[in-house]
Tab-separated table of C-alpha atoms in Angstrom:
chain	number	residue	atom	x	y	z
A	1	MET	CA	0.000	0.000	0.000
A	2	THR	CA	2.626	2.502	1.034
A	3	ALA	CA	4.897	1.419	-1.801
A	4	GLU	CA	2.156	2.285	-4.257
A	5	THR	CA	1.232	5.674	-2.810
A	6	LEU	CA	4.808	6.855	-2.364
A	7	PRO	CA	5.442	7.871	-6.019
A	8	LYS	CA	2.121	9.702	-5.995
A	9	THR	CA	2.967	11.739	-2.921
A	10	ARG	CA	6.324	12.650	-4.432
A	11	LEU	CA	4.504	14.098	-7.424
A	12	TYR	CA	4.160	17.432	-5.649
A	13	LEU	CA	7.909	17.833	-6.093
A	14	LEU	CA	7.512	17.853	-9.862
A	15	PRO	CA	6.600	21.559	-10.290
A	16	LEU	CA	9.553	22.444	-8.062
A	17	GLY	CA	11.823	20.334	-10.263
A	18	ILE	CA	10.476	21.969	-13.405
A	19	PHE	CA	10.954	25.359	-11.794
A	20	PHE	CA	14.618	24.661	-11.052
A	21	ALA	CA	15.195	23.287	-14.538
A	22	LEU	CA	13.717	26.503	-15.926
A	23	VAL	CA	15.883	28.635	-13.620
A	24	VAL	CA	19.007	26.826	-14.864
A	25	LEU	CA	17.930	27.203	-18.495
A	26	LEU	CA	17.202	30.919	-18.158
A	27	GLY	CA	20.354	31.419	-16.076
A	28	VAL	CA	22.479	29.988	-18.862
A	29	GLY	CA	20.545	32.164	-21.306
A	30	LEU	CA	21.542	35.261	-19.323
A	31	THR	CA	25.237	34.513	-19.764
A	32	LEU	CA	24.877	34.442	-23.558
A	33	ASP	CA	25.118	37.607	-25.619
A	34	PRO	CA	22.243	37.816	-28.115
A	35	ARG	CA	24.273	40.321	-30.151
A	36	GLU	CA	26.833	37.654	-30.903
A	37	VAL	CA	25.538	36.137	-34.069
A	38	PRO	CA	27.738	33.361	-35.437
A	39	SER	CA	29.325	34.639	-38.620
A	40	PRO	CA	28.876	32.466	-41.699
A	41	LEU	CA	32.204	33.862	-42.944
A	42	ILE	CA	34.351	31.827	-40.571
A	43	GLY	CA	36.270	29.203	-42.543
A	44	LYS	CA	35.594	31.084	-45.775
A	45	PRO	CA	37.998	33.213	-47.823
A	46	ALA	CA	38.020	36.867	-46.785
A	47	PRO	CA	35.849	38.793	-49.288
A	48	HIS	CA	37.865	40.693	-51.854
A	49	PHE	CA	38.228	44.457	-51.565
A	50	GLU	CA	40.506	47.146	-52.847
A	51	LEU	CA	40.132	50.477	-51.084
A	52	PRO	CA	42.068	53.722	-50.898
A	53	GLN	CA	44.223	54.055	-47.817
A	54	LEU	CA	43.100	56.405	-45.074
A	55	HIS	CA	46.344	58.349	-44.908
A	56	ASP	CA	47.149	58.296	-48.611
A	57	PRO	CA	44.159	58.213	-50.994
A	58	ALA	CA	46.509	57.646	-53.934
A	59	LYS	CA	47.523	54.229	-52.571
A	60	THR	CA	45.187	51.286	-52.144
A	61	PHE	CA	45.007	48.390	-49.745
A	62	SER	CA	43.585	44.966	-50.561
A	63	GLU	CA	43.273	41.699	-48.655
A	64	GLN	CA	45.360	40.224	-51.510
A	65	ASP	CA	48.371	42.211	-50.258
A	66	MET	CA	48.354	40.084	-47.121
A	67	ARG	CA	48.659	36.648	-48.705
A	68	GLY	CA	51.097	34.462	-46.785
A	69	LYS	CA	50.671	36.370	-43.532
A	70	VAL	CA	48.499	35.935	-40.475
A	71	TRP	CA	46.898	39.282	-39.755
A	72	LEU	CA	44.071	41.055	-37.981
A	73	LEU	CA	41.514	43.189	-39.748
A	74	ASN	CA	39.940	45.585	-37.276
A	75	VAL	CA	36.845	47.532	-38.294
A	76	TRP	CA	36.771	50.923	-36.608
A	77	ALA	CA	35.398	54.446	-36.893
A	78	SER	CA	35.998	57.736	-35.139
A	79	TRP	CA	32.272	57.948	-34.311
A	80	CYS	CA	32.322	54.548	-32.605
A	81	VAL	CA	32.365	54.763	-28.816
A	82	SER	CA	33.373	51.132	-28.162
A	83	CYS	CA	36.349	51.578	-30.504
A	84	ARG	CA	37.706	54.128	-28.069
A	85	ALA	CA	37.425	51.550	-25.269
A	86	GLU	CA	39.153	48.941	-27.402
A	87	HIS	CA	41.909	51.225	-28.608
A	88	PRO	CA	44.443	50.832	-25.742
A	89	VAL	CA	44.302	47.031	-26.155
A	90	LEU	CA	45.126	47.341	-29.850
A	91	LEU	CA	47.940	49.802	-29.160
A	92	GLU	CA	49.425	47.380	-26.658
A	93	LEU	CA	49.124	44.526	-29.162
A	94	ALA	CA	50.764	46.573	-31.896
A	95	LYS	CA	53.645	47.399	-29.553
A	96	SER	CA	54.186	43.707	-28.772
A	97	ASN	CA	54.598	42.910	-32.498
A	98	ALA	CA	52.723	39.642	-31.962
A	99	VAL	CA	50.594	40.174	-35.054
A	100	SER	CA	50.127	43.022	-37.511
A	101	ILE	CA	46.843	44.889	-37.350
A	102	TYR	CA	45.223	46.464	-40.370
A	103	GLY	CA	42.260	48.784	-40.023
A	104	LEU	CA	39.063	49.180	-41.975
A	105	ASN	CA	37.913	52.716	-41.336
A	106	TYR	CA	34.174	52.179	-41.681
A	107	LYS	CA	31.757	54.912	-42.815
A	108	ASP	CA	33.925	57.669	-41.458
A	109	GLN	CA	35.106	61.053	-42.662
A	110	ARG	CA	38.726	61.001	-43.751
A	111	LYS	CA	39.793	63.958	-41.619
A	112	ASP	CA	37.940	62.615	-38.550
A	113	GLY	CA	39.609	59.224	-38.908
A	114	VAL	CA	43.066	60.705	-39.328
A	115	ALA	CA	42.574	63.090	-36.383
A	116	TRP	CA	41.300	60.254	-34.191
A	117	LEU	CA	44.447	58.189	-34.816
A	118	GLN	CA	46.626	61.252	-34.337
A	119	SER	CA	45.221	61.989	-30.896
A	120	LEU	CA	44.880	58.417	-29.616
A	121	GLY	CA	47.775	56.664	-31.370
A	122	ASN	CA	47.795	54.452	-34.448
A	123	PRO	CA	48.013	50.679	-33.957
A	124	TYR	CA	47.397	49.977	-37.652
A	125	GLN	CA	50.010	49.277	-40.317
A	126	ILE	CA	47.518	50.622	-42.838
A	127	SER	CA	43.879	51.623	-42.578
A	128	ALA	CA	41.644	51.117	-45.592
A	129	PHE	CA	39.020	53.809	-46.097
A	130	ASP	CA	35.496	52.413	-46.556
A	131	LEU	CA	33.468	55.590	-46.942
A	132	ASN	CA	30.120	54.097	-47.991
A	133	GLY	CA	30.432	50.896	-45.969
A	134	ARG	CA	30.261	48.595	-48.994
A	135	VAL	CA	33.211	46.504	-47.892
A	136	GLY	CA	31.675	46.431	-44.419
A	137	ILE	CA	28.561	44.805	-45.907
A	138	ASP	CA	30.705	42.174	-47.673
A	139	TYR	CA	32.325	41.357	-44.330
A	140	GLY	CA	28.956	41.184	-42.579
A	141	VAL	CA	29.802	44.085	-40.279
A	142	TYR	CA	26.881	45.209	-38.116
A	143	GLY	CA	28.411	46.364	-34.869
A	144	VAL	CA	31.661	48.310	-34.961
A	145	PRO	CA	34.253	47.425	-33.699
A	146	GLU	CA	34.701	44.013	-35.250
A	147	THR	CA	37.931	42.097	-35.623
A	148	TYR	CA	38.788	39.294	-38.022
A	149	VAL	CA	41.713	36.897	-37.765
A	150	ILE	CA	42.780	35.977	-41.299
A	151	ASP	CA	45.249	33.174	-42.016
A	152	LYS	CA	48.052	32.818	-44.570
A	153	ARG	CA	45.717	31.486	-47.250
A	154	GLY	CA	43.376	34.432	-46.764
A	155	VAL	CA	40.730	32.462	-44.863
A	156	ILE	CA	38.809	34.091	-41.991
A	157	ARG	CA	39.444	32.007	-38.875
A	158	TYR	CA	37.841	34.061	-36.148
A	159	LYS	CA	35.554	37.032	-35.782
A	160	GLN	CA	35.225	39.198	-32.717
A	161	ILE	CA	32.066	41.272	-32.558
A	162	GLY	CA	32.445	44.215	-30.229
A	163	PRO	CA	35.614	45.413	-28.554
A	164	VAL	CA	38.640	43.145	-28.191
A	165	THR	CA	39.515	42.945	-24.500
A	166	SER	CA	42.847	41.817	-23.095
A	167	GLU	CA	41.137	38.574	-21.905
A	168	ILE	CA	39.840	37.769	-25.383
A	169	LEU	CA	43.252	38.601	-26.778
A	170	LYS	CA	45.017	36.328	-24.329
A	171	GLU	CA	42.548	33.455	-24.414
A	172	LYS	CA	41.388	33.393	-28.007
A	173	ILE	CA	43.139	35.622	-30.502
A	174	LEU	CA	46.823	35.212	-29.600
A	175	PRO	CA	46.720	31.400	-29.211
A	176	LEU	CA	44.967	31.197	-32.583
A	177	VAL	CA	47.512	33.525	-34.211
A	178	ASN	CA	50.396	31.448	-32.822
A	179	GLU	CA	48.816	28.258	-34.053
A	180	LEU	CA	48.232	29.726	-37.517
A	181	ASN	CA	51.766	31.059	-37.700
A	182	ARG	CA	53.139	27.588	-36.995
A	183	GLY	CA	50.902	25.948	-39.604
B	1	MET	CA	7.983	100.262	-57.773
B	2	ASN	CA	9.849	98.206	-60.244
B	3	SER	CA	12.295	97.049	-57.586
B	4	ILE	CA	9.401	95.819	-55.393
B	5	VAL	CA	8.056	93.720	-58.254
B	6	ALA	CA	11.523	92.339	-58.764
B	7	LYS	CA	11.823	91.515	-55.062
B	8	VAL	CA	8.448	89.764	-54.982
B	9	PHE	CA	9.395	87.877	-58.091
B	10	ALA	CA	12.716	86.860	-56.551
B	11	LEU	CA	10.944	85.755	-53.368
B	12	MET	CA	8.477	83.637	-55.331
B	13	LEU	CA	11.321	82.164	-57.284
B	14	MET	CA	13.119	81.217	-54.075
B	15	LEU	CA	9.967	79.634	-52.643
B	16	PHE	CA	9.457	77.702	-55.826
B	17	ALA	CA	13.069	76.586	-55.882
B	18	GLY	CA	12.670	75.409	-52.277
B	19	SER	CA	9.664	73.260	-53.036
B	20	ALA	CA	11.391	71.866	-56.098
B	21	ALA	CA	14.241	70.733	-53.884
B	22	PHE	CA	11.823	68.961	-51.541
B	23	GLY	CA	10.178	67.291	-54.475
B	24	LYS	CA	13.494	65.974	-55.671
B	25	GLU	CA	14.351	64.396	-52.327
B	26	ALA	CA	11.344	62.091	-52.522
B	27	ALA	CA	12.131	61.137	-56.108
B	28	PRO	CA	13.668	57.661	-55.551
B	29	ALA	CA	10.361	56.325	-54.229
B	30	ALA	CA	8.405	57.601	-57.197
B	31	GLU	CA	11.057	56.613	-59.733
B	32	ASP	CA	9.930	53.022	-59.965
B	33	PRO	CA	7.003	52.222	-57.658
B	34	ALA	CA	6.978	48.525	-58.589
B	35	LEU	CA	10.631	48.088	-57.699
B	36	GLU	CA	10.186	50.099	-54.516
B	37	GLN	CA	7.300	47.843	-53.512
B	38	ARG	CA	9.360	44.732	-54.221
B	39	MET	CA	12.205	46.216	-52.169
B	40	ALA	CA	9.858	46.949	-49.247
B	41	ALA	CA	8.432	43.420	-49.397
B	42	LEU	CA	11.836	41.772	-49.423
B	43	THR	CA	13.410	43.952	-46.740
B	44	SER	CA	10.490	43.248	-44.407
B	45	GLU	CA	11.632	39.602	-44.487
B	46	LEU	CA	15.128	40.561	-43.375
B	47	ARG	CA	16.292	41.301	-39.862
B	48	CYS	CA	18.191	44.462	-39.050
B	49	LEU	CA	21.213	43.146	-37.171
B	50	VAL	CA	21.855	46.394	-35.353
B	51	CYS	CA	18.410	46.540	-33.774
B	52	GLN	CA	17.696	42.783	-33.947
B	53	ASN	CA	13.942	42.890	-33.408
B	54	GLN	CA	13.150	45.140	-36.321
B	55	THR	CA	13.066	44.398	-39.998
B	56	ILE	CA	15.391	46.228	-42.364
B	57	ALA	CA	12.300	47.818	-43.910
B	58	ASP	CA	11.214	49.233	-40.526
B	59	SER	CA	14.578	50.369	-39.294
B	60	ASN	CA	16.285	53.673	-39.847
B	61	ALA	CA	19.633	52.503	-38.468
B	62	GLY	CA	22.595	53.353	-40.678
B	63	LEU	CA	23.211	49.762	-41.681
B	64	ALA	CA	19.533	49.168	-42.484
B	65	VAL	CA	19.507	52.189	-44.787
B	66	ASP	CA	22.680	50.914	-46.502
B	67	LEU	CA	21.174	47.472	-46.923
B	68	LYS	CA	17.966	48.915	-48.343
B	69	ASN	CA	20.053	50.758	-50.935
B	70	GLU	CA	22.021	47.588	-51.609
B	71	VAL	CA	18.807	45.614	-52.167
B	72	ARG	CA	17.396	48.347	-54.406
B	73	GLU	CA	20.566	48.372	-56.489
B	74	LYS	CA	20.670	44.597	-56.783
B	75	MET	CA	17.055	44.619	-57.997
B	76	LYS	CA	17.915	47.237	-60.590
B	77	GLN	CA	20.714	44.937	-61.754
B	78	GLY	CA	18.050	42.293	-62.279
B	79	MET	CA	18.850	39.957	-59.393
B	80	SER	CA	15.990	37.765	-58.191
B	81	ASP	CA	14.673	37.855	-54.611
B	82	ARG	CA	16.238	34.438	-54.050
B	83	GLU	CA	19.670	35.676	-55.136
B	84	ILE	CA	19.441	38.744	-52.917
B	85	ILE	CA	18.449	36.615	-49.913
B	86	ASP	CA	21.433	34.346	-50.603
B	87	PHE	CA	23.656	37.433	-50.760
B	88	MET	CA	22.431	38.469	-47.298
B	89	VAL	CA	22.718	34.982	-45.783
B	90	THR	CA	26.333	34.492	-46.938
B	91	ARG	CA	27.220	37.700	-45.104
B	92	TYR	CA	25.033	37.724	-42.017
B	93	GLY	CA	23.940	34.082	-41.650
B	94	ASP	CA	20.456	32.618	-41.229
B	95	PHE	CA	19.859	35.067	-38.390
B	96	VAL	CA	19.160	37.753	-40.985
B	97	LEU	CA	16.055	35.854	-42.099
B	98	TYR	CA	12.811	36.372	-40.227
B	99	ARG	CA	11.697	32.991	-41.546
B	100	PRO	CA	14.632	30.693	-40.883
B	101	PRO	CA	15.107	27.765	-43.291
B	102	PHE	CA	14.224	24.218	-42.283
B	103	LYS	CA	17.518	22.390	-41.835
B	104	ALA	CA	19.531	20.355	-39.339
B	105	THR	CA	20.484	23.275	-37.080
B	106	THR	CA	16.949	24.678	-36.998
B	107	LEU	CA	15.192	21.327	-36.573
B	108	PHE	CA	14.416	21.906	-32.909
B	109	LEU	CA	13.240	25.444	-33.611
B	110	TRP	CA	10.645	24.241	-36.098
B	111	LEU	CA	9.649	20.936	-34.492
B	112	GLY	CA	10.021	21.902	-30.809
B	113	PRO	CA	6.487	23.321	-30.429
B	114	LEU	CA	4.996	20.264	-32.155
B	115	LEU	CA	6.968	17.979	-29.845
B	116	LEU	CA	5.713	19.875	-26.795
B	117	LEU	CA	2.137	19.646	-28.071
B	118	ALA	CA	2.492	15.899	-28.702
B	119	ALA	CA	3.978	15.399	-25.215
B	120	GLY	CA	1.088	17.362	-23.689
B	121	LEU	CA	-1.540	15.366	-25.562
B	122	LEU	CA	0.094	12.061	-24.631
B	123	THR	CA	0.215	13.021	-20.948
B	124	LEU	CA	-3.432	14.047	-21.082
B	125	LEU	CA	-4.490	10.810	-22.780
B	126	PHE	CA	-2.470	8.749	-20.338
B	127	ARG	CA	-3.972	10.476	-17.330
B	128	LEU	CA	-7.529	10.265	-18.627
B	129	LYS	CA	-7.136	6.561	-19.273
B	130	ARG	CA	-5.642	5.894	-15.857
B	131	GLY	CA	-8.335	7.979	-14.148
B	132	ARG	CA	-11.104	5.934	-15.766
B	133	GLY	CA	-9.340	2.680	-14.833
B	134	ALA	CA	-9.158	3.685	-11.182
B	135	ALA	CA	-12.834	4.639	-11.091
B	136	GLU	CA	-13.836	1.281	-12.525
B	137	THR	CA	-11.758	-0.669	-10.035
B	138	GLY	CA	-13.129	1.195	-7.070
B	139	LEU	CA	-12.331	-0.077	-3.569
B	140	SER	CA	-12.174	-3.659	-2.511
B	141	GLU	CA	-14.302	-5.087	0.342
B	142	ASP	CA	-11.368	-4.821	2.724
B	143	GLU	CA	-10.701	-1.240	1.819
B	144	HIS	CA	-14.387	-0.326	2.271
B	145	ALA	CA	-14.323	-1.808	5.712
B	146	ARG	CA	-11.125	-0.005	6.612
B	147	ALA	CA	-12.455	3.290	5.304
B	148	ALA	CA	-15.630	2.927	7.347
B	149	LYS	CA	-13.576	2.213	10.451
B	150	LEU	CA	-11.366	5.234	9.921
B	151	LEU	CA	-14.353	7.492	9.320
B	152	ALA	CA	-16.077	6.225	12.429
B	153	ALA	CA	-12.922	6.839	14.451
B	154	GLY	CA	-12.745	10.370	12.985
B	155	THR	CA	-16.301	11.253	14.018
B	156	GLU	CA	-15.685	9.908	17.490
B	157	THR	CA	-12.633	12.080	18.015
B	158	GLU	CA	-14.587	15.032	16.705
B	159	LYS	CA	-17.310	14.469	19.223
B	160	GLN	CA	-14.901	14.406	22.102
């Protein structure tokens, strides 16, 4: 008799169990960033572009120039607030010579972009000047700053949406760059 | 007197020029209404990634405006809706679509609600069946006797 009624009496625990399962599910959901949309470009060749350089409109910069090198493409703009937060990290990285950083100055005014780098420091070897954001569209840019790690064959291996922090640099970007440089 | 006429004329000319400028700004919409309608229909199927819960058609974010222009241009070049959607998906992923495609990674998204419904119906059926079974069985002789005894004991304690 008791053996039969026992499972029934325990049934009242079920809603509590469901509640905790839901709490765990929603808790995990809170730690995820809905702005981080997986990029379909990872593992694909970096889209082709050829743009005038920010500092010298007569010269151009293309992803083709970087064949055989592991490099970072960082999308930035003088109007972008998060870029300002990210900037010291990039300067530090540039100083360490761990990897060369190239900029894509996205939907900016030439003089604003140049002035911004002049006052805050320039971590970029070259910045390409994407006035109308066309190249940005080809790279699936939707939230500046964005950073791409591109390997020797010109394939995108990683994309960072939002500012690069020193943690992300240490845990994700630099190990990947080292691995790609060895390969 | 002549100068006043000239001034009035100049003023009218300026007003007219002003309205002409306004008229010109709205020109793209009127240029090709069919194409504009097609553009509006297609961009209302696409998510604006900056604002996430708005369509590109609804949004005035910088990127949404750029993408609207991109779509308009692609249509002028004679690309089909399918081709333009593919163009968007290769850049921004399935997330850009308000109606995600049915494939391995979206299986749970599409079938999840159906699974929940099926689970609910099964539970309901199971419970209904078991409930009827219990009613049919009822209590045995022994159990009736025991119940009567317990009830009698209960009333006695109440009386006390």
